C-alpha atoms as a printed R data frame, in Angstrom:
    type eleno elety resid chain resno       x       y       z
1   ATOM     1    CA   MET     A     1  67.193  93.319 112.887
2   ATOM     2    CA   THR     A     2  66.532  90.512 110.461
3   ATOM     3    CA   SER     A     3  69.211  88.540 108.688
4   ATOM     4    CA   SER     A     4  67.656  90.092 105.417
5   ATOM     5    CA   THR     A     5  68.699  93.516 106.693
6   ATOM     6    CA   ARG     A     6  72.282  92.705 107.559
7   ATOM     7    CA   GLY     A     7  72.602  90.801 104.446
8   ATOM     8    CA   PRO     A     8  73.153  93.487 102.071
9   ATOM     9    CA   ARG     A     9  75.250  95.597 104.601
10  ATOM    10    CA   GLY     A    10  77.425  92.437 105.192
11  ATOM    11    CA   SER     A    11  78.098  91.602 101.846
12  ATOM    12    CA   TYR     A    12  79.005  95.228 100.867
13  ATOM    13    CA   SER     A    13  81.406  95.364 103.393
14  ATOM    14    CA   VAL     A    14  82.966  92.089 102.522
15  ATOM    15    CA   GLY     A    15  83.278  93.532  98.969
16  ATOM    16    CA   VAL     A    16  84.882  96.887  99.783
17  ATOM    17    CA   ALA     A    17  87.419  94.699 101.978
18  ATOM    18    CA   ARG     A    18  87.954  92.326  99.192
19  ATOM    19    CA   ARG     A    19  88.562  95.004  96.552
20  ATOM    20    CA   GLN     A    20  90.917  96.877  99.140
21  ATOM    21    CA   LYS     A    21  92.883  93.565  99.360
22  ATOM    22    CA   ILE     A    22  93.049  93.225  95.715
23  ATOM    23    CA   VAL     A    23  94.330  97.029  95.299
24  ATOM    24    CA   GLU     A    24  97.118  96.211  97.750
25  ATOM    25    CA   ALA     A    25  98.141  92.992  96.343
26  ATOM    26    CA   ALA     A    26  98.256  94.608  92.909
27  ATOM    27    CA   ALA     A    27 100.364  97.705  94.283
28  ATOM    28    CA   ARG     A    28 103.024  94.901  95.728
29  ATOM    29    CA   ARG     A    29 103.254  93.089  92.484
30  ATOM    30    CA   PHE     A    30 103.206  95.977  90.100
31  ATOM    31    CA   ALA     A    31 106.003  97.658  92.508
32  ATOM    32    CA   GLN     A    32 108.384  94.801  92.394
33  ATOM    33    CA   GLU     A    33 107.342  93.024  88.898
34  ATOM    34    CA   GLY     A    34 106.139  96.071  86.759
35  ATOM    35    CA   TYR     A    35 102.530  96.478  85.628
36  ATOM    36    CA   HIS     A    36 103.137  94.436  82.154
37  ATOM    37    CA   ARG     A    37 105.008  91.859  83.765
38  ATOM    38    CA   THR     A    38 102.158  91.246  86.084
39  ATOM    39    CA   ALA     A    39  99.133  88.825  84.984
40  ATOM    40    CA   LEU     A    40  96.006  89.211  86.809
41  ATOM    41    CA   THR     A    41  96.067  85.697  87.820
42  ATOM    42    CA   ARG     A    42  98.729  85.893  90.149
43  ATOM    43    CA   ILE     A    43  97.195  88.737  91.791
44  ATOM    44    CA   ALA     A    44  94.003  86.995  92.247
45  ATOM    45    CA   GLU     A    45  96.084  83.906  93.742
46  ATOM    46    CA   ASP     A    46  97.603  86.488  96.312
47  ATOM    47    CA   VAL     A    47  94.106  87.367  97.385
48  ATOM    48    CA   GLY     A    48  92.926  83.837  97.175
49  ATOM    49    CA   ILE     A    49  90.282  84.476  94.345
50  ATOM    50    CA   THR     A    50  89.925  83.355  90.804
51  ATOM    51    CA   GLU     A    51  90.578  85.700  88.084
52  ATOM    52    CA   GLY     A    52  86.911  85.892  87.356
53  ATOM    53    CA   GLY     A    53  86.503  87.237  90.926
54  ATOM    54    CA   LEU     A    54  89.162  89.697  90.644
55  ATOM    55    CA   LEU     A    55  87.426  90.978  87.246
56  ATOM    56    CA   HIS     A    56  84.041  91.302  89.207
57  ATOM    57    CA   HIS     A    57  85.477  93.998  91.148
58  ATOM    58    CA   PHE     A    58  87.816  95.401  88.500
59  ATOM    59    CA   ARG     A    59  86.629  95.209  84.759
60  ATOM    60    CA   SER     A    60  90.242  95.297  83.268
61  ATOM    61    CA   LYS     A    61  93.603  95.748  84.144
62  ATOM    62    CA   LYS     A    62  93.726  99.263  83.142
63  ATOM    63    CA   HIS     A    63  90.733  99.753  85.935
64  ATOM    64    CA   LEU     A    64  92.652  98.237  88.405
65  ATOM    65    CA   LEU     A    65  96.028 100.396  87.597
66  ATOM    66    CA   LEU     A    66  93.802 103.255  88.151
67  ATOM    67    CA   ALA     A    67  92.993 102.033  91.547
68  ATOM    68    CA   VAL     A    68  96.400 101.313  92.262
69  ATOM    69    CA   MET     A    69  97.615 104.664  91.547
70  ATOM    70    CA   GLU     A    70  94.910 106.281  93.623
71  ATOM    71    CA   HIS     A    71  96.172 103.913  96.422
72  ATOM    72    CA   ARG     A    72  99.759 105.213  96.001
73  ATOM    73    CA   PHE     A    73  98.550 109.051  95.717
74  ATOM    74    CA   SER     A    74  96.693 108.439  99.070
75  ATOM    75    CA   THR     A    75  99.478 106.521 100.879
76  ATOM    76    CA   GLU     A    76 101.774 109.591  99.742
77  ATOM    77    CA   ALA     A    77  99.592 112.103 101.170
78  ATOM    78    CA   GLU     A    78  99.259 110.112 104.279
79  ATOM    79    CA   TRP     A    79 103.237 109.691 104.798
80  ATOM    80    CA   TRP     A    80 103.418 113.627 104.203
81  ATOM    81    CA   SER     A    81 100.551 114.513 106.528
82  ATOM    82    CA   ARG     A    82 102.823 112.772 109.402
83  ATOM    83    CA   LEU     A    83 105.441 115.697 109.156
84  ATOM    84    CA   PRO     A    84 104.854 117.740 112.388
85  ATOM    85    CA   GLY     A    85 102.849 120.693 112.327
86  ATOM    86    CA   ASP     A    86 105.750 122.983 113.429
87  ATOM    87    CA   VAL     A    87 108.636 121.233 110.788
88  ATOM    88    CA   GLY     A    88 111.099 123.606 109.629
89  ATOM    89    CA   GLY     A    89 111.636 124.429 106.080
90  ATOM    90    CA   ARG     A    90 115.052 122.396 105.583
91  ATOM    91    CA   GLU     A    91 113.160 119.313 107.122
92  ATOM    92    CA   ILE     A    92 110.227 119.764 104.553
93  ATOM    93    CA   LEU     A    93 112.975 119.811 101.494
94  ATOM    94    CA   ARG     A    94 114.552 116.920 103.251
95  ATOM    95    CA   ALA     A    95 111.702 114.985 103.044
96  ATOM    96    CA   MET     A    96 111.351 115.492  99.380
97  ATOM    97    CA   VAL     A    97 114.482 113.527  99.157
98  ATOM    98    CA   ALA     A    98 113.141 110.672 101.383
99  ATOM    99    CA   ALA     A    99 110.036 110.466  99.350
100 ATOM   100    CA   THR     A   100 111.903 109.748  96.282
101 ATOM   101    CA   GLU     A   101 114.081 107.130  98.240
102 ATOM   102    CA   ARG     A   102 110.771 105.702  99.258
103 ATOM   103    CA   HIS     A   103 109.643 105.540  95.562
104 ATOM   104    CA   LEU     A   104 113.248 103.772  94.302
105 ATOM   105    CA   ALA     A   105 112.108 101.358  96.795
106 ATOM   106    CA   GLU     A   106 109.152 100.282  94.680
107 ATOM   107    CA   PRO     A   107 110.611 100.823  91.195
108 ATOM   108    CA   GLY     A   108 107.290  99.405  89.487
109 ATOM   109    CA   LEU     A   109 105.095 102.063  90.750
110 ATOM   110    CA   ILE     A   110 107.306 104.815  89.381
111 ATOM   111    CA   GLU     A   111 106.828 103.258  85.912
112 ATOM   112    CA   LEU     A   112 103.021 102.853  86.872
113 ATOM   113    CA   PHE     A   113 103.032 106.781  87.588
114 ATOM   114    CA   VAL     A   114 104.733 107.533  84.461
115 ATOM   115    CA   LEU     A   115 102.457 105.312  82.183
116 ATOM   116    CA   THR     A   116  99.245 106.630  83.679
117 ATOM   117    CA   SER     A   117 100.464 110.169  83.890
118 ATOM   118    CA   ALA     A   118 100.656 110.048  79.939
119 ATOM   119    CA   GLU     A   119  97.092 108.848  79.728
120 ATOM   120    CA   ALA     A   120  95.927 111.607  82.036
121 ATOM   121    CA   ALA     A   121  97.141 114.167  79.332
122 ATOM   122    CA   ASP     A   122  93.733 113.200  77.677
123 ATOM   123    CA   PRO     A   123  90.813 115.032  79.282
124 ATOM   124    CA   ALA     A   124  88.452 112.321  78.607
125 ATOM   125    CA   SER     A   125  90.220 109.539  80.421
126 ATOM   126    CA   ALA     A   126  89.599 108.470  83.856
127 ATOM   127    CA   ALA     A   127  93.407 109.112  84.927
128 ATOM   128    CA   HIS     A   128  92.613 112.824  83.765
129 ATOM   129    CA   ALA     A   129  90.562 113.418  86.944
130 ATOM   130    CA   LEU     A   130  92.737 111.435  89.017
131 ATOM   131    CA   PHE     A   131  95.913 113.402  88.321
132 ATOM   132    CA   ALA     A   132  94.072 116.857  88.289
133 ATOM   133    CA   GLU     A   133  92.853 116.208  92.042
134 ATOM   134    CA   ARG     A   134  96.410 114.842  92.911
135 ATOM   135    CA   TYR     A   135  98.028 117.510  91.619
136 ATOM   136    CA   GLU     A   136  95.625 120.076  93.207
137 ATOM   137    CA   ARG     A   137  95.819 118.509  96.535
138 ATOM   138    CA   ALA     A   138  99.406 117.842  96.687
139 ATOM   139    CA   VAL     A   139 100.256 121.347  95.513
140 ATOM   140    CA   ASP     A   140  97.819 122.750  98.120
141 ATOM   141    CA   ALA     A   141  99.470 120.515 101.033
142 ATOM   142    CA   LEU     A   142 103.091 121.421 100.385
143 ATOM   143    CA   ALA     A   143 102.111 124.973  99.898
144 ATOM   144    CA   ARG     A   144 100.427 124.719 103.668
145 ATOM   145    CA   GLN     A   145 103.557 123.073 105.163
146 ATOM   146    CA   LEU     A   146 105.844 125.631 103.604
147 ATOM   147    CA   GLY     A   147 103.676 128.361 104.539
148 ATOM   148    CA   ALA     A   148 103.975 126.976 108.512
149 ATOM   149    CA   ALA     A   149 107.547 127.031 108.042
150 ATOM   150    CA   MET     A   150 107.518 130.515 107.051
151 ATOM   151    CA   GLY     A   151 105.170 131.206 110.175
152 ATOM   152    CA   ASN     A   152 108.077 129.562 112.420
153 ATOM   153    CA   GLY     A   153 110.796 131.896 110.678
154 ATOM   154    CA   THR     A   154 112.692 128.819 108.993
155 ATOM   155    CA   LEU     A   155 111.518 130.318 105.584
156 ATOM   156    CA   ARG     A   156 111.895 133.762 104.055
157 ATOM   157    CA   GLU     A   157 108.817 135.866 104.469
158 ATOM   158    CA   ASP     A   158 108.836 136.734 100.459
159 ATOM   159    CA   THR     A   159 108.677 132.833  99.410
160 ATOM   160    CA   ASP     A   160 105.742 132.170  96.997
161 ATOM   161    CA   CYS     A   161 104.998 128.994  98.826
162 ATOM   162    CA   ARG     A   162 102.564 127.912  96.240
163 ATOM   163    CA   ALA     A   163 105.014 128.255  93.311
164 ATOM   164    CA   VAL     A   164 107.661 126.639  95.061
165 ATOM   165    CA   ALA     A   165 105.496 123.380  96.001
166 ATOM   166    CA   ARG     A   166 104.272 123.549  92.345
167 ATOM   167    CA   GLU     A   167 108.063 123.701  91.052
168 ATOM   168    CA   CYS     A   168 109.031 120.977  93.330
169 ATOM   169    CA   ILE     A   169 106.572 118.552  92.572
170 ATOM   170    CA   ALA     A   170 106.857 119.187  88.792
171 ATOM   171    CA   VAL     A   171 110.460 118.828  89.347
172 ATOM   172    CA   SER     A   172 110.154 115.265  91.037
173 ATOM   173    CA   ASP     A   173 107.865 114.072  88.527
174 ATOM   174    CA   GLY     A   174 109.458 115.007  85.587
175 ATOM   175    CA   LEU     A   175 112.992 113.340  87.085
176 ATOM   176    CA   GLN     A   176 110.734 110.249  87.702
177 ATOM   177    CA   LEU     A   177 110.045 110.343  83.802
178 ATOM   178    CA   GLN     A   178 113.557 110.598  83.072
179 ATOM   179    CA   TRP     A   179 114.613 107.845  85.375
180 ATOM   180    CA   VAL     A   180 112.144 105.476  83.344
181 ATOM   181    CA   ILE     A   181 113.336 106.469  80.054
182 ATOM   182    CA   SER     A   182 117.209 105.923  81.210
183 ATOM   183    CA   GLY     A   183 116.227 102.356  82.159
184 ATOM   184    CA   GLY     A   184 116.889 103.204  86.072
185 ATOM   185    CA   THR     A   185 120.624 104.516  85.327
186 ATOM   186    CA   LEU     A   186 119.741 108.310  86.381
187 ATOM   187    CA   ASP     A   187 120.463 108.930  89.876
188 ATOM   188    CA   LEU     A   188 116.976 110.174  90.776
189 ATOM   189    CA   ALA     A   189 117.637 110.886  94.389
190 ATOM   190    CA   GLY     A   190 120.540 112.515  93.814
191 ATOM   191    CA   ALA     A   191 118.958 114.936  91.264
192 ATOM   192    CA   VAL     A   192 115.911 115.626  93.805
193 ATOM   193    CA   HIS     A   193 118.598 116.276  96.506
194 ATOM   194    CA   THR     A   194 120.607 119.023  93.969
195 ATOM   195    CA   HIS     A   195 117.379 120.782  93.293
196 ATOM   196    CA   ALA     A   196 116.040 120.714  96.828
197 ATOM   197    CA   ASP     A   197 119.367 122.204  97.992
198 ATOM   198    CA   ARG     A   198 119.271 125.024  95.303
199 ATOM   199    CA   ILE     A   199 115.524 125.723  96.609
200 ATOM   200    CA   ALA     A   200 116.955 125.667 100.356
201 ATOM   201    CA   ARG     A   201 119.671 128.111  99.196
202 ATOM   202    CA   THR     A   202 117.024 130.470  97.843
203 ATOM   203    CA   VAL     A   203 114.131 130.289 100.383
204 ATOM   204    CA   LEU     A   204 115.508 129.396 103.741
205 ATOM   205    CA   ALA     A   205 115.802 132.068 106.456
206 ATOM   206    CA   ASP     A   206 119.408 131.288 107.122
207 ATOM   207    CA   GLY     A   207 120.309 130.910 103.531
208 ATOM   208    CA   GLY     A   208 121.931 127.661 103.866
209 ATOM   209    CA   GLY     A   209 121.435 124.500 101.937
210 ATOM   210    CA   LEU     A   210 120.298 120.866 102.911
């Protein structure tokens, strides 16, 4: 194989790796400092490139924001996928609270989520497609896990797993918006726990709470 055939592939691989490093660095900065308070120059410095080099991969800060949100959704989906295949209904509901606590450890990403979700209401925006796919996948994945819990006898047989999944995700997302509007004073994890406990008493086979 000649160097001319290796070159483009090597450059592409380097570009993909550099793009991933930029997204991860931006996610860290946005999570701790917030989107509006983070300058692109700081992210570029974290990766060891110039701001111009960063803009070669992402045309604007908004494009980088969408890439960070896509990264967050993928990371969150991976975290949920690590639950055991035979997980019980109570453990799934407790995982919702644990997921919220994970989000609170990166408050800037909650702000980003609310910021981009507002933009997603516009069908013409890039955020619309990203969020539409996220909701479809998240609801499907959670409904499958709840269905498995029904199969192992920990969830009531008359449970509408998809409806429960959609409600839990809607409540979690809505509470994140309220948390941002309250300036972080809302007990987000506590509110999610209260909702999950109510759902538990409705759908768990033993009728108990969390």
